[in-house]
Amino acid sequence: MALQFTDADFQEAWRELDEPQLEGEWEIFTETTGVKIYRLYRKETGLYEYKVMATLSSCSPEQYADVYMDLAYRKQWDTYVKELHEKDCDGQKFIYWEVKYPFPLANRDYVYVRERRDLQVNGRKIWVVLARSSTVSQCPEKSGVIRVKDYKQSVAMEDDGAQGTKVFMNYFDNPGGNIPTWVINWAAKSGVPGFLKDMQDACIKYSNYCKNRK
């Protein structure tokens, strides 16, 4: 199986847990209770890359990592999921994900690889999940659905010292097509905090979900 992510990729993902690296033209985009979002304009695409700092209560970072990785469970709590499952292509595991977009916009779908590592770093325990888009011939594009071909996301989590979880997220995707600016801004400004809140609620209910699944 081809190496998808390196040790350096994982180190880059967690090193901003203490303080995000905001050199260059990063700017504060929005700040709500427990969530701060920065953005960087990428001239080559005309889109923004985002960095998110957040504190999530109620659950441990290991629990959040388990919820984040559980595709079957996400289909229950994430209302924007149209289709989500893992595929095995030539010995390599890929994830297919179709996202619902508001009418009249076309849905988007992703084919991506991901990896989770639970790291020990100078006495700290840090959970990291990396994901990025991949081209797979066994996952042809669907009629009426726009394939997102440029996507990356990294998430790093550790205990916040107060029975909660400190989170750093870095992400970018190019949804393609003609999407109104207000939709993109809403997705970043409201959608990201909303997703984190939904994941927090899902984490609280996860143990019962696992019991009922058995």
PDB file of C-alpha atoms in Angstrom:
ATOM      1  CA  MET A   1       0.000   0.000   0.000  1.00  0.00           C
ATOM      2  CA  ALA A   2       1.399   3.391  -0.981  1.00  0.00           C
ATOM      3  CA  LEU A   3       2.444   5.723   1.815  1.00  0.00           C
ATOM      4  CA  GLN A   4      -0.170   8.476   1.959  1.00  0.00           C
ATOM      5  CA  PHE A   5       1.070  10.597   4.850  1.00  0.00           C
ATOM      6  CA  THR A   6       4.513  11.100   6.391  1.00  0.00           C
ATOM      7  CA  ASP A   7       5.675  11.671   9.956  1.00  0.00           C
ATOM      8  CA  ALA A   8       6.311  15.284   8.948  1.00  0.00           C
ATOM      9  CA  ASP A   9       2.678  15.647   7.848  1.00  0.00           C
ATOM     10  CA  PHE A  10       1.508  14.580  11.302  1.00  0.00           C
ATOM     11  CA  GLN A  11       4.003  16.831  13.059  1.00  0.00           C
ATOM     12  CA  GLU A  12       2.805  19.793  11.009  1.00  0.00           C
ATOM     13  CA  ALA A  13      -0.793  18.984  11.981  1.00  0.00           C
ATOM     14  CA  TRP A  14      -0.308  19.011  15.762  1.00  0.00           C
ATOM     15  CA  ARG A  15       2.351  21.679  16.226  1.00  0.00           C
ATOM     16  CA  GLU A  16      -0.266  24.444  15.943  1.00  0.00           C
ATOM     17  CA  LEU A  17      -2.303  23.188  18.896  1.00  0.00           C
ATOM     18  CA  ASP A  18      -0.387  25.561  21.179  1.00  0.00           C
ATOM     19  CA  GLU A  19      -0.452  28.525  18.821  1.00  0.00           C
ATOM     20  CA  PRO A  20      -1.539  28.674  15.158  1.00  0.00           C
ATOM     21  CA  GLN A  21       1.136  29.697  12.649  1.00  0.00           C
ATOM     22  CA  LEU A  22      -0.268  32.844  11.061  1.00  0.00           C
ATOM     23  CA  GLU A  23       2.694  34.262   9.171  1.00  0.00           C
ATOM     24  CA  GLY A  24       1.869  36.010   5.911  1.00  0.00           C
ATOM     25  CA  GLU A  25      -1.637  37.184   5.157  1.00  0.00           C
ATOM     26  CA  TRP A  26      -3.687  35.094   7.583  1.00  0.00           C
ATOM     27  CA  GLU A  27      -6.552  37.114   9.103  1.00  0.00           C
ATOM     28  CA  ILE A  28      -9.107  36.536  11.810  1.00  0.00           C
ATOM     29  CA  PHE A  29     -12.391  35.591  10.125  1.00  0.00           C
ATOM     30  CA  THR A  30     -14.816  34.986  12.958  1.00  0.00           C
ATOM     31  CA  GLU A  31     -14.848  34.214  16.659  1.00  0.00           C
ATOM     32  CA  THR A  32     -17.688  32.686  18.633  1.00  0.00           C
ATOM     33  CA  THR A  33     -17.858  30.981  22.005  1.00  0.00           C
ATOM     34  CA  GLY A  34     -15.042  28.455  22.082  1.00  0.00           C
ATOM     35  CA  VAL A  35     -14.256  28.735  18.345  1.00  0.00           C
ATOM     36  CA  LYS A  36     -11.840  31.042  16.510  1.00  0.00           C
ATOM     37  CA  ILE A  37     -11.415  30.838  12.720  1.00  0.00           C
ATOM     38  CA  TYR A  38      -8.591  32.332  10.640  1.00  0.00           C
ATOM     39  CA  ARG A  39      -8.427  32.429   6.851  1.00  0.00           C
ATOM     40  CA  LEU A  40      -5.833  32.902   4.104  1.00  0.00           C
ATOM     41  CA  TYR A  41      -6.728  33.981   0.563  1.00  0.00           C
ATOM     42  CA  ARG A  42      -5.216  31.661  -2.064  1.00  0.00           C
ATOM     43  CA  LYS A  43      -4.789  33.650  -5.261  1.00  0.00           C
ATOM     44  CA  GLU A  44      -4.434  30.597  -7.501  1.00  0.00           C
ATOM     45  CA  THR A  45      -7.969  29.474  -6.683  1.00  0.00           C
ATOM     46  CA  GLY A  46      -9.683  32.657  -5.516  1.00  0.00           C
ATOM     47  CA  LEU A  47     -10.717  30.740  -2.382  1.00  0.00           C
ATOM     48  CA  TYR A  48      -9.732  30.720   1.270  1.00  0.00           C
ATOM     49  CA  GLU A  49      -7.862  28.202   3.384  1.00  0.00           C
ATOM     50  CA  TYR A  50      -8.960  28.054   7.014  1.00  0.00           C
ATOM     51  CA  LYS A  51      -7.454  27.357  10.421  1.00  0.00           C
ATOM     52  CA  VAL A  52      -9.747  26.674  13.352  1.00  0.00           C
ATOM     53  CA  MET A  53      -8.986  26.745  17.068  1.00  0.00           C
ATOM     54  CA  ALA A  54     -11.720  25.349  19.298  1.00  0.00           C
ATOM     55  CA  THR A  55     -12.435  23.941  22.727  1.00  0.00           C
ATOM     56  CA  LEU A  56     -15.016  21.171  22.974  1.00  0.00           C
ATOM     57  CA  SER A  57     -16.444  20.177  26.335  1.00  0.00           C
ATOM     58  CA  SER A  58     -17.985  16.971  27.650  1.00  0.00           C
ATOM     59  CA  CYS A  59     -15.741  14.348  25.979  1.00  0.00           C
ATOM     60  CA  SER A  60     -12.112  13.296  25.805  1.00  0.00           C
ATOM     61  CA  PRO A  61      -9.975  13.729  22.669  1.00  0.00           C
ATOM     62  CA  GLU A  62      -9.922   9.955  22.211  1.00  0.00           C
ATOM     63  CA  GLN A  63     -13.730   9.886  22.177  1.00  0.00           C
ATOM     64  CA  TYR A  64     -13.840  12.731  19.655  1.00  0.00           C
ATOM     65  CA  ALA A  65     -11.301  10.908  17.476  1.00  0.00           C
ATOM     66  CA  ASP A  66     -13.418   7.742  17.602  1.00  0.00           C
ATOM     67  CA  VAL A  67     -16.555   9.686  16.604  1.00  0.00           C
ATOM     68  CA  TYR A  68     -14.688  11.497  13.834  1.00  0.00           C
ATOM     69  CA  MET A  69     -13.491   8.203  12.361  1.00  0.00           C
ATOM     70  CA  ASP A  70     -16.827   6.345  12.583  1.00  0.00           C
ATOM     71  CA  LEU A  71     -18.402   6.741   9.142  1.00  0.00           C
ATOM     72  CA  ALA A  72     -21.545   4.747   9.922  1.00  0.00           C
ATOM     73  CA  TYR A  73     -22.258   6.891  12.967  1.00  0.00           C
ATOM     74  CA  ARG A  74     -21.640  10.139  11.080  1.00  0.00           C
ATOM     75  CA  LYS A  75     -24.428   9.257   8.669  1.00  0.00           C
ATOM     76  CA  GLN A  76     -26.765   9.420  11.656  1.00  0.00           C
ATOM     77  CA  TRP A  77     -25.738  12.767  13.143  1.00  0.00           C
ATOM     78  CA  ASP A  78     -24.471  14.795  10.160  1.00  0.00           C
ATOM     79  CA  THR A  79     -27.538  15.931   8.212  1.00  0.00           C
ATOM     80  CA  TYR A  80     -25.426  17.065   5.243  1.00  0.00           C
ATOM     81  CA  VAL A  81     -24.260  13.539   4.437  1.00  0.00           C
ATOM     82  CA  LYS A  82     -25.978  12.047   1.382  1.00  0.00           C
ATOM     83  CA  GLU A  83     -23.628   9.063   1.044  1.00  0.00           C
ATOM     84  CA  LEU A  84     -20.533   8.042   2.993  1.00  0.00           C
ATOM     85  CA  HIS A  85     -18.652   4.765   2.953  1.00  0.00           C
ATOM     86  CA  GLU A  86     -15.225   3.182   2.644  1.00  0.00           C
ATOM     87  CA  LYS A  87     -14.056   1.464  -0.531  1.00  0.00           C
ATOM     88  CA  ASP A  88     -11.165  -0.911  -1.053  1.00  0.00           C
ATOM     89  CA  CYS A  89      -9.423  -0.314  -4.387  1.00  0.00           C
ATOM     90  CA  ASP A  90      -6.320  -2.361  -5.197  1.00  0.00           C
ATOM     91  CA  GLY A  91      -5.544  -2.848  -1.517  1.00  0.00           C
ATOM     92  CA  GLN A  92      -5.842   0.833  -0.686  1.00  0.00           C
ATOM     93  CA  LYS A  93      -8.764   2.121   1.356  1.00  0.00           C
ATOM     94  CA  PHE A  94     -10.559   5.217   0.098  1.00  0.00           C
ATOM     95  CA  ILE A  95     -13.588   7.075   1.397  1.00  0.00           C
ATOM     96  CA  TYR A  96     -16.446   8.191  -0.818  1.00  0.00           C
ATOM     97  CA  TRP A  97     -18.466  11.117   0.555  1.00  0.00           C
ATOM     98  CA  GLU A  98     -21.378  12.950  -1.067  1.00  0.00           C
ATOM     99  CA  VAL A  99     -22.474  16.193   0.582  1.00  0.00           C
ATOM    100  CA  LYS A 100     -25.932  17.715   0.285  1.00  0.00           C
ATOM    101  CA  TYR A 101     -25.971  21.302  -1.004  1.00  0.00           C
ATOM    102  CA  PRO A 102     -28.966  23.656  -0.748  1.00  0.00           C
ATOM    103  CA  PHE A 103     -31.241  23.862  -3.793  1.00  0.00           C
ATOM    104  CA  PRO A 104     -30.590  24.847  -6.562  1.00  0.00           C
ATOM    105  CA  LEU A 105     -26.891  24.026  -6.140  1.00  0.00           C
ATOM    106  CA  ALA A 106     -25.587  20.618  -7.194  1.00  0.00           C
ATOM    107  CA  ASN A 107     -24.323  18.232  -4.523  1.00  0.00           C
ATOM    108  CA  ARG A 108     -20.557  17.764  -4.189  1.00  0.00           C
ATOM    109  CA  ASP A 109     -18.712  14.512  -3.665  1.00  0.00           C
ATOM    110  CA  TYR A 110     -15.235  13.598  -2.488  1.00  0.00           C
ATOM    111  CA  VAL A 111     -12.924  10.640  -2.851  1.00  0.00           C
ATOM    112  CA  TYR A 112     -10.190  10.853  -0.260  1.00  0.00           C
ATOM    113  CA  VAL A 113      -7.697   8.974   1.864  1.00  0.00           C
ATOM    114  CA  ARG A 114      -7.296   9.464   5.588  1.00  0.00           C
ATOM    115  CA  GLU A 115      -5.173   8.234   8.464  1.00  0.00           C
ATOM    116  CA  ARG A 116      -5.383   8.525  12.244  1.00  0.00           C
ATOM    117  CA  ARG A 117      -2.428   8.377  14.596  1.00  0.00           C
ATOM    118  CA  ASP A 118      -2.452   8.538  18.387  1.00  0.00           C
ATOM    119  CA  LEU A 119       0.853  10.218  19.214  1.00  0.00           C
ATOM    120  CA  GLN A 120       3.035  10.616  22.285  1.00  0.00           C
ATOM    121  CA  VAL A 121       4.854  13.954  22.074  1.00  0.00           C
ATOM    122  CA  ASN A 122       7.087  15.045  24.967  1.00  0.00           C
ATOM    123  CA  GLY A 123       4.720  13.566  27.539  1.00  0.00           C
ATOM    124  CA  ARG A 124       1.604  14.825  25.742  1.00  0.00           C
ATOM    125  CA  LYS A 125      -0.897  12.529  24.064  1.00  0.00           C
ATOM    126  CA  ILE A 126      -2.229  13.966  20.817  1.00  0.00           C
ATOM    127  CA  TRP A 127      -4.740  12.483  18.380  1.00  0.00           C
ATOM    128  CA  VAL A 128      -4.296  13.455  14.732  1.00  0.00           C
ATOM    129  CA  VAL A 129      -6.429  12.667  11.677  1.00  0.00           C
ATOM    130  CA  LEU A 130      -5.258  13.652   8.194  1.00  0.00           C
ATOM    131  CA  ALA A 131      -7.301  13.542   4.981  1.00  0.00           C
ATOM    132  CA  ARG A 132      -6.772  14.613   1.379  1.00  0.00           C
ATOM    133  CA  SER A 133      -8.420  14.112  -1.974  1.00  0.00           C
ATOM    134  CA  SER A 134      -7.335  11.283  -4.261  1.00  0.00           C
ATOM    135  CA  THR A 135      -8.082  10.232  -7.812  1.00  0.00           C
ATOM    136  CA  VAL A 136      -9.511   6.719  -8.037  1.00  0.00           C
ATOM    137  CA  SER A 137     -10.710   5.271 -11.334  1.00  0.00           C
ATOM    138  CA  GLN A 138     -13.028   2.861  -9.477  1.00  0.00           C
ATOM    139  CA  CYS A 139     -15.039   5.869  -8.216  1.00  0.00           C
ATOM    140  CA  PRO A 140     -16.300   7.512 -11.408  1.00  0.00           C
ATOM    141  CA  GLU A 141     -18.006  10.888 -11.237  1.00  0.00           C
ATOM    142  CA  LYS A 142     -21.801  10.921 -11.008  1.00  0.00           C
ATOM    143  CA  SER A 143     -24.087  12.833 -13.315  1.00  0.00           C
ATOM    144  CA  GLY A 144     -25.424  15.933 -11.563  1.00  0.00           C
ATOM    145  CA  VAL A 145     -22.832  15.785  -8.753  1.00  0.00           C
ATOM    146  CA  ILE A 146     -19.645  17.887  -8.845  1.00  0.00           C
ATOM    147  CA  ARG A 147     -16.456  16.092  -7.798  1.00  0.00           C
ATOM    148  CA  VAL A 148     -14.239  18.037  -5.389  1.00  0.00           C
ATOM    149  CA  LYS A 149     -10.709  17.298  -6.554  1.00  0.00           C
ATOM    150  CA  ASP A 150      -8.747  19.640  -4.299  1.00  0.00           C
ATOM    151  CA  TYR A 151      -9.441  18.904  -0.635  1.00  0.00           C
ATOM    152  CA  LYS A 152      -7.306  18.615   2.473  1.00  0.00           C
ATOM    153  CA  GLN A 153      -8.038  18.544   6.161  1.00  0.00           C
ATOM    154  CA  SER A 154      -6.010  17.956   9.286  1.00  0.00           C
ATOM    155  CA  VAL A 155      -7.381  17.715  12.806  1.00  0.00           C
ATOM    156  CA  ALA A 156      -5.315  17.558  16.005  1.00  0.00           C
ATOM    157  CA  MET A 157      -6.834  17.040  19.440  1.00  0.00           C
ATOM    158  CA  GLU A 158      -5.595  16.807  23.003  1.00  0.00           C
ATOM    159  CA  ASP A 159      -6.947  17.039  26.532  1.00  0.00           C
ATOM    160  CA  ASP A 160      -7.596  20.647  27.584  1.00  0.00           C
ATOM    161  CA  GLY A 161      -6.951  19.920  31.260  1.00  0.00           C
ATOM    162  CA  ALA A 162     -10.576  20.549  32.187  1.00  0.00           C
ATOM    163  CA  GLN A 163     -12.354  17.361  31.054  1.00  0.00           C
ATOM    164  CA  GLY A 164     -12.690  18.686  27.532  1.00  0.00           C
ATOM    165  CA  THR A 165     -10.734  18.735  24.300  1.00  0.00           C
ATOM    166  CA  LYS A 166      -8.585  21.340  22.578  1.00  0.00           C
ATOM    167  CA  VAL A 167      -8.864  21.142  18.776  1.00  0.00           C
ATOM    168  CA  PHE A 168      -6.839  22.574  15.906  1.00  0.00           C
ATOM    169  CA  MET A 169      -8.119  22.140  12.353  1.00  0.00           C
ATOM    170  CA  ASN A 170      -6.613  23.215   9.032  1.00  0.00           C
ATOM    171  CA  TYR A 171      -8.696  22.746   5.888  1.00  0.00           C
ATOM    172  CA  PHE A 172      -9.211  23.750   2.298  1.00  0.00           C
ATOM    173  CA  ASP A 173     -11.466  22.559  -0.457  1.00  0.00           C
ATOM    174  CA  ASN A 174     -12.324  23.840  -3.901  1.00  0.00           C
ATOM    175  CA  PRO A 175     -16.012  23.004  -4.413  1.00  0.00           C
ATOM    176  CA  GLY A 176     -15.958  23.905  -8.099  1.00  0.00           C
ATOM    177  CA  GLY A 177     -18.860  25.327 -10.063  1.00  0.00           C
ATOM    178  CA  ASN A 178     -20.445  28.691  -9.404  1.00  0.00           C
ATOM    179  CA  ILE A 179     -21.241  28.945  -5.706  1.00  0.00           C
ATOM    180  CA  PRO A 180     -22.451  32.302  -4.361  1.00  0.00           C
ATOM    181  CA  THR A 181     -20.009  33.987  -2.000  1.00  0.00           C
ATOM    182  CA  TRP A 182     -22.652  34.037   0.741  1.00  0.00           C
ATOM    183  CA  VAL A 183     -22.827  30.235   0.702  1.00  0.00           C
ATOM    184  CA  ILE A 184     -19.054  29.886   1.070  1.00  0.00           C
ATOM    185  CA  ASN A 185     -18.973  32.478   3.850  1.00  0.00           C
ATOM    186  CA  TRP A 186     -21.881  30.820   5.633  1.00  0.00           C
ATOM    187  CA  ALA A 187     -20.203  27.423   5.434  1.00  0.00           C
ATOM    188  CA  ALA A 188     -17.063  28.780   7.080  1.00  0.00           C
ATOM    189  CA  LYS A 189     -18.601  31.219   9.550  1.00  0.00           C
ATOM    190  CA  SER A 190     -21.649  29.238  10.670  1.00  0.00           C
ATOM    191  CA  GLY A 191     -21.173  25.753   9.251  1.00  0.00           C
ATOM    192  CA  VAL A 192     -17.876  25.009  11.005  1.00  0.00           C
ATOM    193  CA  PRO A 193     -19.026  25.985  14.536  1.00  0.00           C
ATOM    194  CA  GLY A 194     -22.294  24.184  13.807  1.00  0.00           C
ATOM    195  CA  PHE A 195     -20.438  21.043  12.760  1.00  0.00           C
ATOM    196  CA  LEU A 196     -18.306  21.136  15.914  1.00  0.00           C
ATOM    197  CA  LYS A 197     -21.431  21.550  18.056  1.00  0.00           C
ATOM    198  CA  ASP A 198     -23.095  18.617  16.273  1.00  0.00           C
ATOM    199  CA  MET A 199     -19.974  16.491  16.765  1.00  0.00           C
ATOM    200  CA  GLN A 200     -19.934  17.394  20.451  1.00  0.00           C
ATOM    201  CA  ASP A 201     -23.556  16.265  20.810  1.00  0.00           C
ATOM    202  CA  ALA A 202     -22.756  13.103  18.846  1.00  0.00           C
ATOM    203  CA  CYS A 203     -19.827  12.354  21.127  1.00  0.00           C
ATOM    204  CA  ILE A 204     -22.041  12.544  24.215  1.00  0.00           C
ATOM    205  CA  LYS A 205     -24.412   9.988  22.661  1.00  0.00           C
ATOM    206  CA  TYR A 206     -21.697   7.747  21.201  1.00  0.00           C
ATOM    207  CA  SER A 207     -21.435   5.218  24.025  1.00  0.00           C
ATOM    208  CA  ASN A 208     -25.171   4.469  23.794  1.00  0.00           C
ATOM    209  CA  TYR A 209     -24.887   4.184  20.022  1.00  0.00           C
ATOM    210  CA  CYS A 210     -22.076   1.640  20.378  1.00  0.00           C
ATOM    211  CA  LYS A 211     -24.051  -0.392  22.918  1.00  0.00           C
ATOM    212  CA  ASN A 212     -27.112  -0.508  20.662  1.00  0.00           C
ATOM    213  CA  ARG A 213     -25.016  -1.427  17.630  1.00  0.00           C
ATOM    214  CA  LYS A 214     -23.697  -4.600  19.239  1.00  0.00           C
TER     215      LYS A 214
END
